[in-house]
PDB file of C-alpha atoms in Angstrom:
ATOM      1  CA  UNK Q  11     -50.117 -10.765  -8.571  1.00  0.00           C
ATOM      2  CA  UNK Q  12     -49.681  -7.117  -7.595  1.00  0.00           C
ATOM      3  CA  UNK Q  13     -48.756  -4.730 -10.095  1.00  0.00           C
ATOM      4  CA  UNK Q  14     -45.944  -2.427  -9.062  1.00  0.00           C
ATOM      5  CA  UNK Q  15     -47.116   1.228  -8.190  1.00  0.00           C
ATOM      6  CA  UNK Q  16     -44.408   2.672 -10.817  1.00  0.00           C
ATOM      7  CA  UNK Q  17     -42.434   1.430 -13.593  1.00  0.00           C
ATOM      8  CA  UNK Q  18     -40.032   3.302 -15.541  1.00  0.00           C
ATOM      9  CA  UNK Q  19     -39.716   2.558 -19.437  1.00  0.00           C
ATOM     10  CA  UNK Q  20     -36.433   2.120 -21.320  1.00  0.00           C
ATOM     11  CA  UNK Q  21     -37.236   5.473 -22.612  1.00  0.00           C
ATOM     12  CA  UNK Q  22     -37.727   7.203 -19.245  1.00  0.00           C
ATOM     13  CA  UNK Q  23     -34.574   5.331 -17.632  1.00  0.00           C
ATOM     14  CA  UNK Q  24     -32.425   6.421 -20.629  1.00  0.00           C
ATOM     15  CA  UNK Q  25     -33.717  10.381 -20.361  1.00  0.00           C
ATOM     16  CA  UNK Q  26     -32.409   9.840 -16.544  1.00  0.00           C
ATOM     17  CA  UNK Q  27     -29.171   8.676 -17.430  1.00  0.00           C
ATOM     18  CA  UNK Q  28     -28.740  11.382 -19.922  1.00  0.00           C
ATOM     19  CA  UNK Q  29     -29.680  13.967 -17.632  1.00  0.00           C
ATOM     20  CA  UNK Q  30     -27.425  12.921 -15.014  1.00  0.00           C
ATOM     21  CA  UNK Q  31     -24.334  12.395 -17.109  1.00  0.00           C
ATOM     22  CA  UNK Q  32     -25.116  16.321 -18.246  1.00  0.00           C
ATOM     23  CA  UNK Q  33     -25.453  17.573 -14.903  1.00  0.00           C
ATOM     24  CA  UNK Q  34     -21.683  16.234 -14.088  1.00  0.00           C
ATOM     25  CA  UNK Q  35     -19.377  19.284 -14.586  1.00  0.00           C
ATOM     26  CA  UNK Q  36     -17.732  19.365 -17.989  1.00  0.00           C
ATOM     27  CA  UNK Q  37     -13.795  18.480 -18.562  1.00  0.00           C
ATOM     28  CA  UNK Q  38     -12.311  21.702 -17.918  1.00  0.00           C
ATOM     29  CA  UNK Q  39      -9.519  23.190 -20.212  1.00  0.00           C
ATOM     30  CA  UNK Q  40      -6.583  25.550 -20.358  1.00  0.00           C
ATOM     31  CA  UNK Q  41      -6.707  28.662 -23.351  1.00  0.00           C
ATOM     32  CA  UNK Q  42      -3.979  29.313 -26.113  1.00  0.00           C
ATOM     33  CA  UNK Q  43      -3.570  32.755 -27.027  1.00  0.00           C
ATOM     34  CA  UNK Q  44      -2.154  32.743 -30.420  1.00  0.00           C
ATOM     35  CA  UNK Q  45      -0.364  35.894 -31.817  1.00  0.00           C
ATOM     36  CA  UNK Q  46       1.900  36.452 -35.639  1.00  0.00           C
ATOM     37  CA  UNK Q  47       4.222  39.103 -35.188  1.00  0.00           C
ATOM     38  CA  UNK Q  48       4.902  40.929 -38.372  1.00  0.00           C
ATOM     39  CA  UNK Q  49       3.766  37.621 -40.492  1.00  0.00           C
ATOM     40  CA  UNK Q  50       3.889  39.291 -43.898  1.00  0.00           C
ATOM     41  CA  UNK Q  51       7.964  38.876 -43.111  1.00  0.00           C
ATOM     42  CA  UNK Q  52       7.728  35.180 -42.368  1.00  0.00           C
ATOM     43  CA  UNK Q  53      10.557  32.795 -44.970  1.00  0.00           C
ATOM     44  CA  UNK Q  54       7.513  30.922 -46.057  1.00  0.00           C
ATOM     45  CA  UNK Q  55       4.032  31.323 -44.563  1.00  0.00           C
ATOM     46  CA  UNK Q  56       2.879  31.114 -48.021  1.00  0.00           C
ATOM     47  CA  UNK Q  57       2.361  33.482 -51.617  1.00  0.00           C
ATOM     48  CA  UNK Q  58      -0.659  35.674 -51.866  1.00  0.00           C
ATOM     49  CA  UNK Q  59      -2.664  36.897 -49.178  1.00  0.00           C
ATOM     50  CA  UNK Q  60      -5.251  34.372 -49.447  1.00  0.00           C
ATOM     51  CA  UNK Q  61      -2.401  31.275 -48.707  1.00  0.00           C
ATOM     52  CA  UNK Q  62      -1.018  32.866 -46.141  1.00  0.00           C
ATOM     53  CA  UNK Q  63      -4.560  33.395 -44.521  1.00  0.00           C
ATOM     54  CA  UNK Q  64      -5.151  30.180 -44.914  1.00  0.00           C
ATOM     55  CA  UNK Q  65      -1.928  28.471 -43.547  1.00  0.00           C
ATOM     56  CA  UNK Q  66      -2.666  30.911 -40.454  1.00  0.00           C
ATOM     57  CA  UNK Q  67      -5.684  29.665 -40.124  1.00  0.00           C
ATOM     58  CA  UNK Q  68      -4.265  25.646 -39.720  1.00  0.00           C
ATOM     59  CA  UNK Q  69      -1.690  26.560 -37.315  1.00  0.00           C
ATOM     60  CA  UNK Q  70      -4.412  28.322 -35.230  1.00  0.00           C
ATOM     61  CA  UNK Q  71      -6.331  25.434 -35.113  1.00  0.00           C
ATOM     62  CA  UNK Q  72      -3.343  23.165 -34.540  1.00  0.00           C
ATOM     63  CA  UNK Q  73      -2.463  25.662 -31.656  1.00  0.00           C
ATOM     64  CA  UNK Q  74      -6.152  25.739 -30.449  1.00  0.00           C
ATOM     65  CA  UNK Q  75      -6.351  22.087 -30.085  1.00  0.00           C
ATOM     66  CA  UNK Q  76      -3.798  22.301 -27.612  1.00  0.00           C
ATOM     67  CA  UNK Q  77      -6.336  24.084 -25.178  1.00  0.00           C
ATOM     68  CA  UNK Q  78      -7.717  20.883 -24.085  1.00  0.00           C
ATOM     69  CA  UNK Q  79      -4.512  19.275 -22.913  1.00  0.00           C
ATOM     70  CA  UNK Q  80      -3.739  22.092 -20.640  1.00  0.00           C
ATOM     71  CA  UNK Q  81      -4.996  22.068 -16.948  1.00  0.00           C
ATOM     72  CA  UNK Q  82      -7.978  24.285 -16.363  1.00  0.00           C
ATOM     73  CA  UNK Q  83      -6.888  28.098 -15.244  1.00  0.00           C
ATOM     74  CA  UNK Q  84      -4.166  27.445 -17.139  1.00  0.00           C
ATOM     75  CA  UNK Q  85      -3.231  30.231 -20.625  1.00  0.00           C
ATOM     76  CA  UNK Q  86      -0.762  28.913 -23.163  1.00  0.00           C
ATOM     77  CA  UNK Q  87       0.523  32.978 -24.612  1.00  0.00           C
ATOM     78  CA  UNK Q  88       1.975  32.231 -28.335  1.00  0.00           C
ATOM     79  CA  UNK Q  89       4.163  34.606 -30.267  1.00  0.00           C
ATOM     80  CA  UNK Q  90       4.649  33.136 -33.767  1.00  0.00           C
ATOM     81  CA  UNK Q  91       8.243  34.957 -34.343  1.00  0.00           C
ATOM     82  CA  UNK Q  92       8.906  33.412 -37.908  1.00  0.00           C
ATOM     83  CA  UNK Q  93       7.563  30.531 -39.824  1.00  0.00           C
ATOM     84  CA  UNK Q  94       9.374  28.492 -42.849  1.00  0.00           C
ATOM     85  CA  UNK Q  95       6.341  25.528 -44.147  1.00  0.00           C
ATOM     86  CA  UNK Q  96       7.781  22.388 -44.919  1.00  0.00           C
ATOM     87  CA  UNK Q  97       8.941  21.947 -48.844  1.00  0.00           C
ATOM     88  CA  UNK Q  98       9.620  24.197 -51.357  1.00  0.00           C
ATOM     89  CA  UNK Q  99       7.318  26.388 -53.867  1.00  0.00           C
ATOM     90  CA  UNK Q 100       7.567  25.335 -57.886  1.00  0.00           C
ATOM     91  CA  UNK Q 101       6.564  28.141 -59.798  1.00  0.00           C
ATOM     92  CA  UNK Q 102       4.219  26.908 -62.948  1.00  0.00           C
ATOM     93  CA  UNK Q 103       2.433  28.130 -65.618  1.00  0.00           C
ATOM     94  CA  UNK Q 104      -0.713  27.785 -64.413  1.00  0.00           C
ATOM     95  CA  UNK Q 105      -0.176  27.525 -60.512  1.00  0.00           C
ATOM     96  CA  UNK Q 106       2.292  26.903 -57.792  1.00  0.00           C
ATOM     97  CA  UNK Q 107       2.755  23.523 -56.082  1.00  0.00           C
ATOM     98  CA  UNK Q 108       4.485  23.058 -52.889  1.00  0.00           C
ATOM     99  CA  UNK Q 109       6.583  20.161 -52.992  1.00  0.00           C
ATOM    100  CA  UNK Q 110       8.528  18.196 -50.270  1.00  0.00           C
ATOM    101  CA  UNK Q 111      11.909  16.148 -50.675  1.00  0.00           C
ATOM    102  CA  UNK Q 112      12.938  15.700 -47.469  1.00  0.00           C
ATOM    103  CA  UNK Q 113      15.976  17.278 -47.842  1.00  0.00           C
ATOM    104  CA  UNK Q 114      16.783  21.144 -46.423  1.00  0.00           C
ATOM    105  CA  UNK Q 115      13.268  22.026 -46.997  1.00  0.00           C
ATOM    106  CA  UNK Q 116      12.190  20.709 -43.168  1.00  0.00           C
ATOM    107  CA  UNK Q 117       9.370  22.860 -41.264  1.00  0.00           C
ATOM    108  CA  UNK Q 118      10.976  25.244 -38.748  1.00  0.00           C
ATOM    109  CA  UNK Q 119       8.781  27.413 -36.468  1.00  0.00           C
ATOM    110  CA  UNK Q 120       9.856  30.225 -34.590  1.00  0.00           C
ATOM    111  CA  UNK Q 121       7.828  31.433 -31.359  1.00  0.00           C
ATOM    112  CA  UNK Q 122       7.961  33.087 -28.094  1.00  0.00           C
ATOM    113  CA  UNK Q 123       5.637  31.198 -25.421  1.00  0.00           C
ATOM    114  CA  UNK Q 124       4.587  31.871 -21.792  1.00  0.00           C
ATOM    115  CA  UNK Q 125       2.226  29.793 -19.929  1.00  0.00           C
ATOM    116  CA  UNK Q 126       0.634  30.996 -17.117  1.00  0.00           C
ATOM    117  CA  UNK Q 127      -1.768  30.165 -14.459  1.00  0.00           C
ATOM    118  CA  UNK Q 128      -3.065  33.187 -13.122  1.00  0.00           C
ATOM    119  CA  UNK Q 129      -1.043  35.627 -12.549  1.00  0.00           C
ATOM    120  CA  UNK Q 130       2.042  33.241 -12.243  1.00  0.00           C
ATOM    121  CA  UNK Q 131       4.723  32.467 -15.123  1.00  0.00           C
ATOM    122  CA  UNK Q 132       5.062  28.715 -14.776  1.00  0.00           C
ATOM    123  CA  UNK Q 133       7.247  28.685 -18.054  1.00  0.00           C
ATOM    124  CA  UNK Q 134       8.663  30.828 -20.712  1.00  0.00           C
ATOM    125  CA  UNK Q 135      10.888  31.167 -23.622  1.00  0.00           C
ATOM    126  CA  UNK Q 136      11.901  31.524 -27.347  1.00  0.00           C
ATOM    127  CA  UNK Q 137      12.162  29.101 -29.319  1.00  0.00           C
ATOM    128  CA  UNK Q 138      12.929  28.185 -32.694  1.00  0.00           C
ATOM    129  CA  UNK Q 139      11.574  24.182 -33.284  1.00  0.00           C
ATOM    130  CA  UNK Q 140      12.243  22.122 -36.574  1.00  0.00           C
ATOM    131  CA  UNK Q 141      11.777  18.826 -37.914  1.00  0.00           C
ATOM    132  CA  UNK Q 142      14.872  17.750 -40.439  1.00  0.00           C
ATOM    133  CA  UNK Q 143      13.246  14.177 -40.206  1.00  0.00           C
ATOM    134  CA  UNK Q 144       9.534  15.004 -41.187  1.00  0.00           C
ATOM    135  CA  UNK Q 145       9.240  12.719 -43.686  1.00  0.00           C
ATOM    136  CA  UNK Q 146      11.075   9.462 -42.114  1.00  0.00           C
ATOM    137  CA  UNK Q 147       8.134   7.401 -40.781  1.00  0.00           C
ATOM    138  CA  UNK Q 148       5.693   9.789 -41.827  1.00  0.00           C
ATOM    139  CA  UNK Q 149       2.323   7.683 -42.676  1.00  0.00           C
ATOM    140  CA  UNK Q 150       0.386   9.051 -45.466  1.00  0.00           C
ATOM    141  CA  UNK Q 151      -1.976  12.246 -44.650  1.00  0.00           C
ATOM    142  CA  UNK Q 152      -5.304  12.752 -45.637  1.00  0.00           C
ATOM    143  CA  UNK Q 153      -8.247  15.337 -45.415  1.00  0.00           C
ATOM    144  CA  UNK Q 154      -8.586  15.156 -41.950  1.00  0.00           C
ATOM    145  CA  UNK Q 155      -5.158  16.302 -41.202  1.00  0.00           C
ATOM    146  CA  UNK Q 156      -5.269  19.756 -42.163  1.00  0.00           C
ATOM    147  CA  UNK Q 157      -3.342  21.750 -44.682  1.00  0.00           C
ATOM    148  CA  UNK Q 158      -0.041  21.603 -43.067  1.00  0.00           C
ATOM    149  CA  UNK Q 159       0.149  18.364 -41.374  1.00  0.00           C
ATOM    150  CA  UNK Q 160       4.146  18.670 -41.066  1.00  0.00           C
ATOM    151  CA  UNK Q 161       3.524  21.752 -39.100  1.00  0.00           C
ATOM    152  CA  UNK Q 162       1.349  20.483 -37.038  1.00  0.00           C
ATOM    153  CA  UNK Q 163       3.043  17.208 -36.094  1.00  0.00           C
ATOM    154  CA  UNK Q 164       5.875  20.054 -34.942  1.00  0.00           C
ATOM    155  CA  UNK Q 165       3.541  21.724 -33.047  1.00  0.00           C
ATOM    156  CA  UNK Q 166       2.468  18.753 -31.041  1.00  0.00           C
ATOM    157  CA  UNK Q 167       5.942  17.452 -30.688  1.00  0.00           C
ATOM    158  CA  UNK Q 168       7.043  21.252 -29.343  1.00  0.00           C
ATOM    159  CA  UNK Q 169       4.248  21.135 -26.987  1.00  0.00           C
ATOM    160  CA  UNK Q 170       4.608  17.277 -25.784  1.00  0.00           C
ATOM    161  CA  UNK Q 171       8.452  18.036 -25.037  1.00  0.00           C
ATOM    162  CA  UNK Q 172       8.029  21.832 -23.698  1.00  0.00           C
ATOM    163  CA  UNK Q 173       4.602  22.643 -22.177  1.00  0.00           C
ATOM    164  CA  UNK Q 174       3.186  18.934 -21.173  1.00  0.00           C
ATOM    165  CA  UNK Q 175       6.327  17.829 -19.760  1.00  0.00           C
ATOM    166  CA  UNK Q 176       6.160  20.801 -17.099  1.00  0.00           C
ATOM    167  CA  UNK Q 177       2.553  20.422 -15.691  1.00  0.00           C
ATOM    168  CA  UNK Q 178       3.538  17.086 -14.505  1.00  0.00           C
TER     169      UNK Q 178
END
């Protein structure tokens, strides 16, 4: 019995297969350009400078997440106009706690938004979004959801119903 002239391992086909799925163009994305206008006279962005740095920090990365679901060219322009975090602050001896009822203490987000492709507006406006349900069929959050998981359930919802809906 001949022996073929070449054989190609497990190890070799695998590197091939790798090398090919890498040469295929990666999924292209839209950017989010995220801006707080005057933020140190938000209702409630949070107390102390290191809270509200912080909280700033979790919308941007619920905003930046957003990047992905936009077609490629594509910039999402954010003007954070005024934000009001779900629940209310309880002042204690020792430290604050934010606590949430579910009753006028919903998260309300105020923003200006133009998305562009290009040179073109495709969309613009003002805004102001809120969620007086957010804790009706809310599951439980956990680690992975971020420090302001109300917000950022808004923020999807805004986007779903305002900037998806259009680029269909």
């Amino acid at each position: 019995m001949r022996k073929p002239l070449f054989t190609l391992s497990r190890l070799a086909l695998s590197a091939l297969a790798v090398a090919g799925l890498l040469a295929l163009p990666a999924h292209a994305a839209g950017t989010v350009e995220v801006k707080y206008v005057e933020a140190e006279k938000f209702m409630d962005f949070g107390f102390g400078k290191f809270e509200r740095d912080r909280n700033q920090a979790s919308l941007d990365q619920s905003f930046q997440r957003l990047a992905r679901l936009l077609p490629d060219g594509q910039t999402l322009k954010i003007d954070v106009l005024d934000v009001d975090l779900a629940g209310e602050v309880r002042h204690g001896a020792v430290r604050d706690v934010r606590v949430v009822r579910g009753g006028v203490d919903w998260p309300r987000i105020k923003l200006r938004y133009s998305l562009q492709a290009g040179t073109t507006t495709l969309k613009s406006g003002e805004q102001s979004v809120a969620d007086m349900h957010y804790l009706f069929g809310v599951r439980s959050f956990g680690p992975r959801d971020g420090a302001l998981p109300y917000e950022q359930r808004l923020i999807d919802r805004w986007f779903s119903e305002t900037i998806a809906s259009s680029n269909h």
